[in-house]
Short mmCIF file of C-alpha atoms and ligand atoms in Angstrom, two decimals:
data_model
loop_
_atom_site.label_atom_id
_atom_site.label_comp_id
_atom_site.label_asym_id
_atom_site.label_seq_id
_atom_site.Cartn_x
_atom_site.Cartn_y
_atom_site.Cartn_z
CA MET A 1 -15.02 -32.53 121.89
CA THR A 2 -15.20 -36.52 122.89
CA LEU A 3 -15.94 -37.84 126.31
CA PRO A 4 -12.45 -39.31 127.89
CA SER A 5 -12.86 -43.03 127.14
CA ARG A 6 -12.15 -44.33 130.86
CA LEU A 7 -15.26 -42.00 131.94
CA ALA A 8 -17.39 -44.66 134.52
CA ALA A 9 -20.58 -45.73 132.76
CA PRO A 10 -23.75 -43.79 134.24
CA PRO A 11 -24.82 -45.51 137.36
CA GLU A 12 -28.51 -45.54 135.82
CA GLU A 13 -27.46 -47.51 132.70
CA ALA A 14 -24.95 -49.83 134.90
CA VAL A 15 -28.37 -50.49 136.78
CA ARG A 16 -30.59 -51.05 133.97
CA ALA A 17 -27.82 -53.90 133.03
CA PHE A 18 -27.94 -55.29 136.51
CA ALA A 19 -31.65 -55.80 136.41
CA GLU A 20 -31.54 -57.13 133.13
CA ASP A 21 -28.85 -59.44 133.82
CA VAL A 22 -30.80 -60.56 137.10
CA ARG A 23 -34.48 -60.97 135.77
CA ARG A 24 -33.20 -62.93 133.02
CA ASP A 25 -30.62 -65.34 134.73
CA LEU A 26 -32.75 -65.72 137.81
CA ARG A 27 -35.62 -67.44 135.45
CA LEU A 28 -32.66 -69.70 134.18
CA SER A 29 -33.27 -73.58 135.27
CA PRO A 30 -31.20 -73.57 137.78
CA ARG A 31 -31.46 -70.13 138.58
CA GLN A 32 -28.52 -68.42 138.57
CA LEU A 33 -26.87 -64.79 139.22
CA GLN A 34 -23.31 -63.60 137.78
CA SER A 35 -20.28 -63.88 139.79
CA LYS A 36 -19.07 -60.69 138.50
CA TYR A 37 -21.87 -58.95 140.98
CA LEU A 38 -20.39 -60.31 143.69
CA TYR A 39 -18.48 -57.31 143.89
CA ASP A 40 -19.91 -54.27 144.87
CA ALA A 41 -17.82 -52.23 147.47
CA LEU A 42 -19.20 -54.81 150.27
CA GLY A 43 -18.34 -57.29 148.50
CA SER A 44 -15.00 -56.18 147.67
CA ALA A 45 -14.20 -55.71 151.27
CA LEU A 46 -15.77 -58.99 151.82
CA PHE A 47 -13.39 -60.69 149.06
CA GLU A 48 -10.15 -58.75 150.76
CA ALA A 49 -10.92 -60.61 153.90
CA ILE A 50 -11.74 -64.13 152.02
CA CYS A 51 -8.03 -63.28 150.94
CA LEU A 52 -6.52 -63.25 154.40
CA LEU A 53 -8.39 -66.37 155.47
CA PRO A 54 -6.47 -69.44 156.68
CA TRP A 55 -8.16 -71.38 154.30
CA TYR A 56 -8.04 -69.49 151.31
CA ARG A 57 -4.58 -69.84 150.20
CA ILE A 58 -4.64 -68.69 146.63
CA THR A 59 -3.65 -65.34 147.41
CA ARG A 60 -0.71 -65.98 149.65
CA ALA A 61 0.88 -68.80 147.54
CA GLU A 62 0.59 -66.64 144.14
CA GLY A 63 2.26 -63.62 146.42
CA ARG A 64 4.93 -66.42 147.01
CA LEU A 65 5.53 -66.96 143.98
CA LEU A 66 5.73 -63.90 142.42
CA THR A 67 7.94 -62.25 145.34
CA ARG A 68 10.25 -65.54 144.85
CA TRP A 69 10.45 -65.70 140.95
CA GLY A 70 9.23 -62.66 139.75
CA ARG A 71 12.87 -61.65 138.46
CA GLU A 72 12.99 -64.42 136.33
CA MET A 73 9.14 -63.66 135.04
CA VAL A 74 10.09 -60.44 133.45
CA ALA A 75 13.38 -61.26 132.51
CA GLY A 76 11.90 -63.12 129.31
CA VAL A 77 9.33 -60.19 128.65
CA ARG A 78 11.54 -57.19 126.54
CA GLY A 79 11.22 -53.60 127.76
CA PRO A 80 9.87 -50.90 128.08
CA VAL A 81 6.77 -52.46 129.77
CA ALA A 82 3.63 -51.40 130.25
CA LEU A 83 1.42 -53.45 133.13
CA VAL A 84 -2.21 -54.38 132.08
CA GLU A 85 -3.92 -56.02 135.37
CA LEU A 86 -7.33 -57.64 134.39
CA GLY A 87 -9.68 -57.70 137.63
CA CYS A 88 -7.25 -55.64 140.12
CA GLY A 89 -8.25 -56.81 143.42
CA SER A 90 -5.94 -54.46 145.53
CA GLY A 91 -3.09 -53.64 143.33
CA GLU A 92 -0.81 -55.84 145.69
CA LYS A 93 0.29 -58.31 142.95
CA VAL A 94 0.90 -55.66 140.17
CA SER A 95 3.07 -53.71 142.54
CA LEU A 96 5.03 -57.07 143.31
CA ILE A 97 5.82 -56.97 139.32
CA ALA A 98 6.27 -53.33 139.27
CA GLY A 99 9.27 -53.84 142.12
CA GLN A 100 10.57 -56.25 139.46
CA LEU A 101 10.79 -53.83 136.73
CA ARG A 102 11.76 -50.55 138.65
CA GLU A 103 15.55 -51.07 138.28
CA ARG A 104 15.29 -51.01 134.03
CA GLN A 105 12.92 -48.35 133.86
CA ARG A 106 10.62 -45.36 135.16
CA PRO A 107 7.93 -44.52 135.65
CA ILE A 108 6.08 -47.96 134.67
CA PRO A 109 2.46 -47.26 133.21
CA ILE A 110 0.09 -49.43 134.64
CA HIS A 111 -3.63 -50.06 133.84
CA LEU A 112 -6.05 -51.59 135.98
CA ILE A 113 -9.05 -52.86 134.71
CA ASP A 114 -12.39 -53.94 136.98
CA ILE A 115 -16.05 -53.31 136.84
CA SER A 116 -15.69 -52.85 140.61
CA PRO A 117 -15.06 -49.05 141.49
CA ALA A 118 -14.44 -50.15 145.25
CA ALA A 119 -11.46 -52.69 143.65
CA LEU A 120 -10.08 -50.02 141.36
CA GLU A 121 -9.93 -47.28 144.41
CA LEU A 122 -8.49 -49.64 146.72
CA SER A 123 -5.96 -50.53 144.19
CA GLU A 124 -4.60 -47.04 143.10
CA LYS A 125 -4.76 -45.82 146.37
CA ASN A 126 -2.14 -48.90 147.26
CA LEU A 127 -0.59 -48.26 144.36
CA GLY A 128 -0.60 -44.54 145.07
CA LYS A 129 2.45 -45.20 147.70
CA ILE A 130 5.05 -45.92 145.34
CA GLU A 131 6.80 -43.58 143.30
CA HIS A 132 7.96 -45.53 140.18
CA VAL A 133 4.32 -46.05 138.77
CA SER A 134 2.15 -44.41 136.74
CA VAL A 135 -1.41 -45.36 137.06
CA VAL A 136 -4.51 -45.58 135.09
CA GLY A 137 -7.61 -47.09 136.22
CA HIS A 138 -10.30 -48.13 133.93
CA ARG A 139 -13.83 -49.10 135.06
CA ALA A 140 -14.89 -51.27 132.17
CA THR A 141 -15.21 -55.12 131.37
CA TYR A 142 -12.51 -57.22 130.99
CA GLU A 143 -12.44 -56.93 126.92
CA GLU A 144 -12.88 -53.16 126.67
CA GLY A 145 -10.44 -52.26 129.50
CA LEU A 146 -8.16 -54.17 127.16
CA ARG A 147 -8.87 -52.61 123.96
CA ARG A 148 -8.42 -49.33 125.89
CA ALA A 149 -4.99 -50.01 127.20
CA ALA A 150 -3.71 -51.55 123.78
CA ARG A 151 -4.47 -48.58 122.62
CA GLU A 152 -3.12 -46.52 124.60
CA ARG A 153 0.32 -48.12 124.80
CA PRO A 154 3.18 -45.80 124.53
CA GLU A 155 4.58 -46.47 121.20
CA GLY A 156 7.96 -49.59 121.16
CA SER A 157 6.63 -50.77 124.33
CA THR A 158 5.69 -54.27 125.22
CA LEU A 159 2.56 -55.20 127.01
CA LEU A 160 2.39 -57.69 130.14
CA VAL A 161 -1.29 -58.81 130.73
CA LEU A 162 -1.55 -59.84 134.44
CA PHE A 163 -4.53 -62.14 134.73
CA LEU A 164 -4.11 -63.17 138.40
CA GLY A 165 -5.61 -64.94 141.58
CA SER A 166 -7.38 -67.83 139.52
CA ASN A 167 -9.66 -65.10 138.30
CA VAL A 168 -9.96 -67.46 134.67
CA GLY A 169 -11.45 -69.74 137.13
CA ASN A 170 -14.68 -67.96 136.80
CA PHE A 171 -15.16 -68.97 133.03
CA ASP A 172 -17.10 -71.98 131.82
CA PRO A 173 -14.09 -73.66 129.79
CA PRO A 174 -15.54 -72.40 126.13
CA TYR A 175 -15.27 -68.86 127.35
CA SER A 176 -11.96 -69.36 129.22
CA GLN A 177 -10.73 -70.61 126.22
CA MET A 178 -12.51 -67.75 123.99
CA PHE A 179 -11.21 -64.98 126.50
CA LEU A 180 -7.49 -66.06 125.97
CA GLU A 181 -7.92 -65.74 122.01
CA GLU A 182 -9.63 -62.51 122.90
CA ILE A 183 -6.51 -61.37 124.95
CA ARG A 184 -4.14 -62.86 122.22
CA ALA A 185 -5.83 -60.67 119.67
CA ALA A 186 -5.24 -57.54 121.54
CA LEU A 187 -1.62 -58.27 122.08
CA ARG A 188 1.38 -57.73 119.34
CA PRO A 189 4.25 -60.14 119.08
CA GLY A 190 6.52 -59.52 122.24
CA ASP A 191 3.78 -59.36 124.12
CA ALA A 192 3.17 -61.50 126.90
CA LEU A 193 0.47 -62.84 129.40
CA LEU A 194 1.05 -63.61 133.14
CA LEU A 195 -1.70 -66.50 134.01
CA GLY A 196 -2.57 -67.43 137.76
CA ALA A 197 -4.79 -70.39 138.10
CA ASP A 198 -5.57 -72.75 141.15
CA LEU A 199 -4.74 -76.07 140.66
CA VAL A 200 -7.09 -79.16 141.60
CA LYS A 201 -6.15 -80.72 144.90
CA PRO A 202 -8.40 -82.57 147.73
CA GLU A 203 -12.03 -81.97 148.21
CA ALA A 204 -11.87 -81.39 151.82
CA GLU A 205 -9.38 -78.45 151.46
CA LEU A 206 -11.45 -76.88 148.65
CA LEU A 207 -14.41 -76.78 150.59
CA LEU A 208 -12.73 -75.37 153.62
CA ALA A 209 -11.65 -72.38 151.18
CA TYR A 210 -14.90 -72.04 150.05
CA ASP A 211 -17.00 -72.43 152.84
CA ASP A 212 -15.22 -71.08 155.67
CA PRO A 213 -15.75 -71.79 159.47
CA LEU A 214 -16.08 -67.66 159.97
CA GLY A 215 -18.60 -67.55 157.77
CA VAL A 216 -16.80 -64.51 155.51
CA THR A 217 -17.57 -66.43 152.40
CA ALA A 218 -21.49 -67.27 153.35
CA ALA A 219 -21.45 -63.46 153.76
CA PHE A 220 -19.96 -62.66 150.63
CA ASN A 221 -22.42 -65.05 148.65
CA LYS A 222 -25.24 -63.47 150.67
CA ASN A 223 -24.34 -60.23 150.09
CA LEU A 224 -25.21 -60.52 146.25
CA LEU A 225 -28.99 -60.77 147.51
CA GLN A 226 -28.66 -57.82 149.75
CA ARG A 227 -27.03 -55.91 146.72
CA ILE A 228 -30.38 -56.95 144.91
CA ASN A 229 -32.23 -55.58 147.64
CA THR A 230 -30.85 -52.40 147.89
CA GLU A 231 -30.12 -52.13 143.96
CA LEU A 232 -32.91 -53.00 142.42
CA PHE A 233 -35.69 -52.65 145.11
CA ALA A 234 -36.14 -56.48 145.90
CA ASP A 235 -37.43 -57.73 149.56
CA PHE A 236 -35.00 -61.16 149.60
CA ASP A 237 -34.96 -62.35 153.35
CA LEU A 238 -31.21 -63.26 153.72
CA SER A 239 -31.91 -65.22 156.81
CA ALA A 240 -33.88 -67.59 154.70
CA PHE A 241 -30.70 -68.69 152.43
CA ASP A 242 -27.89 -71.00 153.47
CA HIS A 243 -24.45 -70.51 151.77
CA ARG A 244 -23.61 -73.77 149.92
CA ALA A 245 -20.42 -74.71 148.58
CA VAL A 246 -20.20 -77.71 146.26
CA TRP A 247 -16.84 -79.50 144.44
CA ASN A 248 -18.20 -80.63 140.93
CA ALA A 249 -15.86 -83.33 140.49
CA ARG A 250 -16.80 -83.97 136.80
CA GLU A 251 -16.80 -80.50 136.07
CA ARG A 252 -13.52 -79.69 138.39
CA ARG A 253 -15.14 -76.67 139.44
CA VAL A 254 -16.22 -75.68 143.15
CA GLU A 255 -19.94 -74.12 142.51
CA MET A 256 -21.10 -71.43 145.42
CA HIS A 257 -25.19 -71.40 145.62
CA LEU A 258 -27.52 -69.93 147.83
CA VAL A 259 -29.94 -72.59 149.25
CA SER A 260 -33.69 -71.47 150.13
CA ARG A 261 -34.26 -72.69 153.53
CA ARG A 262 -38.31 -72.81 152.60
CA ARG A 263 -40.94 -72.27 150.04
CA GLN A 264 -40.59 -68.02 149.74
CA ASP A 265 -42.08 -65.49 147.30
CA VAL A 266 -39.72 -62.85 146.07
CA THR A 267 -40.35 -59.74 144.38
CA ILE A 268 -37.58 -57.76 142.69
CA ALA A 269 -39.53 -54.42 141.56
CA ARG A 270 -36.63 -52.92 139.25
CA ALA A 271 -36.12 -56.19 137.14
CA ASP A 272 -39.95 -56.38 137.18
CA LEU A 273 -39.84 -59.90 138.50
CA ALA A 274 -41.75 -62.30 140.83
CA LEU A 275 -39.71 -65.37 141.97
CA SER A 276 -41.32 -68.20 144.00
CA LEU A 277 -38.71 -70.39 145.46
CA GLU A 278 -39.21 -73.96 146.83
CA ALA A 279 -37.47 -75.27 150.06
CA GLY A 280 -34.20 -76.45 148.97
CA GLU A 281 -34.05 -74.68 145.60
CA SER A 282 -30.66 -72.88 145.24
CA ILE A 283 -29.32 -69.89 143.11
CA TRP A 284 -25.78 -70.57 141.62
CA THR A 285 -23.61 -67.73 141.99
CA GLU A 286 -20.23 -68.95 141.38
CA SER A 287 -17.86 -71.23 139.51
CA SER A 288 -14.20 -71.65 140.51
CA TYR A 289 -12.67 -74.28 137.85
CA LYS A 290 -9.55 -75.96 139.02
CA TYR A 291 -6.74 -76.75 137.01
CA GLU A 292 -4.29 -79.63 136.03
CA SER A 293 -0.44 -77.57 135.10
CA ALA A 294 -0.45 -79.17 131.74
CA GLU A 295 -4.28 -78.07 131.09
CA ILE A 296 -3.06 -74.57 131.70
CA LEU A 297 -0.28 -74.69 128.82
CA ARG A 298 -2.87 -76.47 126.46
CA LEU A 299 -5.23 -73.24 127.31
CA GLY A 300 -2.75 -70.93 126.19
CA ALA A 301 -1.65 -72.97 123.54
CA GLY A 302 -5.07 -73.13 122.16
CA ALA A 303 -5.47 -69.48 122.42
CA GLY A 304 -2.42 -68.61 119.99
CA PHE A 305 -0.03 -68.53 122.66
CA ARG A 306 3.62 -69.86 123.16
CA PRO A 307 4.15 -70.91 127.15
CA ALA A 308 7.15 -69.48 127.87
CA GLY A 309 7.57 -70.61 131.55
CA GLN A 310 5.68 -72.00 134.25
CA TRP A 311 5.78 -71.78 138.31
CA ILE A 312 4.11 -73.65 140.77
CA GLU A 313 3.85 -73.50 144.75
CA PRO A 314 3.62 -76.82 145.91
CA ASP A 315 1.59 -76.28 149.38
CA ALA A 316 -1.28 -74.41 148.03
CA ARG A 317 -1.22 -76.13 144.66
CA PHE A 318 -1.26 -72.84 142.87
CA ALA A 319 0.90 -72.16 138.98
CA LEU A 320 1.43 -69.47 137.63
CA THR A 321 1.95 -69.70 133.84
CA LEU A 322 3.98 -66.98 131.63
CA PHE A 323 2.71 -67.29 127.67
CA ALA A 324 4.19 -65.23 124.99
CA ALA A 325 2.68 -63.67 122.26
CA PRO A 326 4.34 -64.87 119.23
C1 AVJ B 1 -11.37 -63.87 142.62
C2 AVJ B 1 -12.80 -65.70 141.29
C3 AVJ B 1 -10.69 -65.80 141.83
O1 AVJ B 1 -13.25 -67.97 142.78
O2 AVJ B 1 -11.53 -67.87 143.99
C4 AVJ B 1 -13.33 -66.65 146.49
C5 AVJ B 1 -13.73 -65.72 144.45
N1 AVJ B 1 -15.06 -66.66 145.87
N2 AVJ B 1 -14.21 -67.04 147.53
C6 AVJ B 1 -12.27 -67.74 143.50
C7 AVJ B 1 -14.06 -66.08 145.62
C8 AVJ B 1 -15.61 -67.34 146.89
C9 AVJ B 1 -12.70 -65.50 143.75
N3 AVJ B 1 -11.88 -65.64 142.32
#
């Protein structure tokens, strides 16, 4: 008998992978940690709180676009449709799209793909409240989850992949292109991708979004050190770090850093690592790239997609772009 493919990876294995990544990335210059590790249970809850902050406008802007134009977006995708959401968050956005499809078909299969069990649970709970969907959660990387969803697609149905919330912005440029190519390779002609991407805007607005006056984003960032303390038996002193958001105009990205206030030594037992941080030395934890609308079209076209529509929220400057797989 084969094991069901959607079983979660054993925690031991996940911890080992985390330890290896932390060990490698903290020895790089500059020191780094991967942003995917921000989303443990507390990190996911803090991210949900960020989405409610007045200064973080991505989630609401995208919700407005989906509400206002969702019908037009799905009109171009021939049904029956199976939805695949990469990085599912809370499940609210996919439910807006599912709402646009309910007249046309029931139930609507939804595959949720996230490495965070907390995000999957929250989405499954929220989507459990609506009746016209059948939800499958995959605790997996985007690539692996997408392959599984493509394998499990009902015969004769169209896949609509949702990659929303500007999650694409966490990829450095060569990888964002490569990742869209991977999505394209998993799709068949007639399938589609709906891509959410945040647009370039004035620096002051960006800095408020990533360094908010309530300190929620700072907590979200520092929680990564707390997670390393707990899961990898480390002794980071959280009070000795400052959260810093920087707009890197040349690379067109907001960077999040954790800056050491003083010289300090840290031991991470499970990663077999001892570190000496200088006063002012930083650990780079995230990049959030910002785009021009035409650049998004080029990104998709470069990955082999045909642009099928673009909707822009003019106040917060956010774009949803629909791509068809030719
Ligand atoms: C979920 C990756 C889109 O980059 O804007 C929010 C994460 N980081 N505040 C983003 C995040 C700091 C967010 N993404």
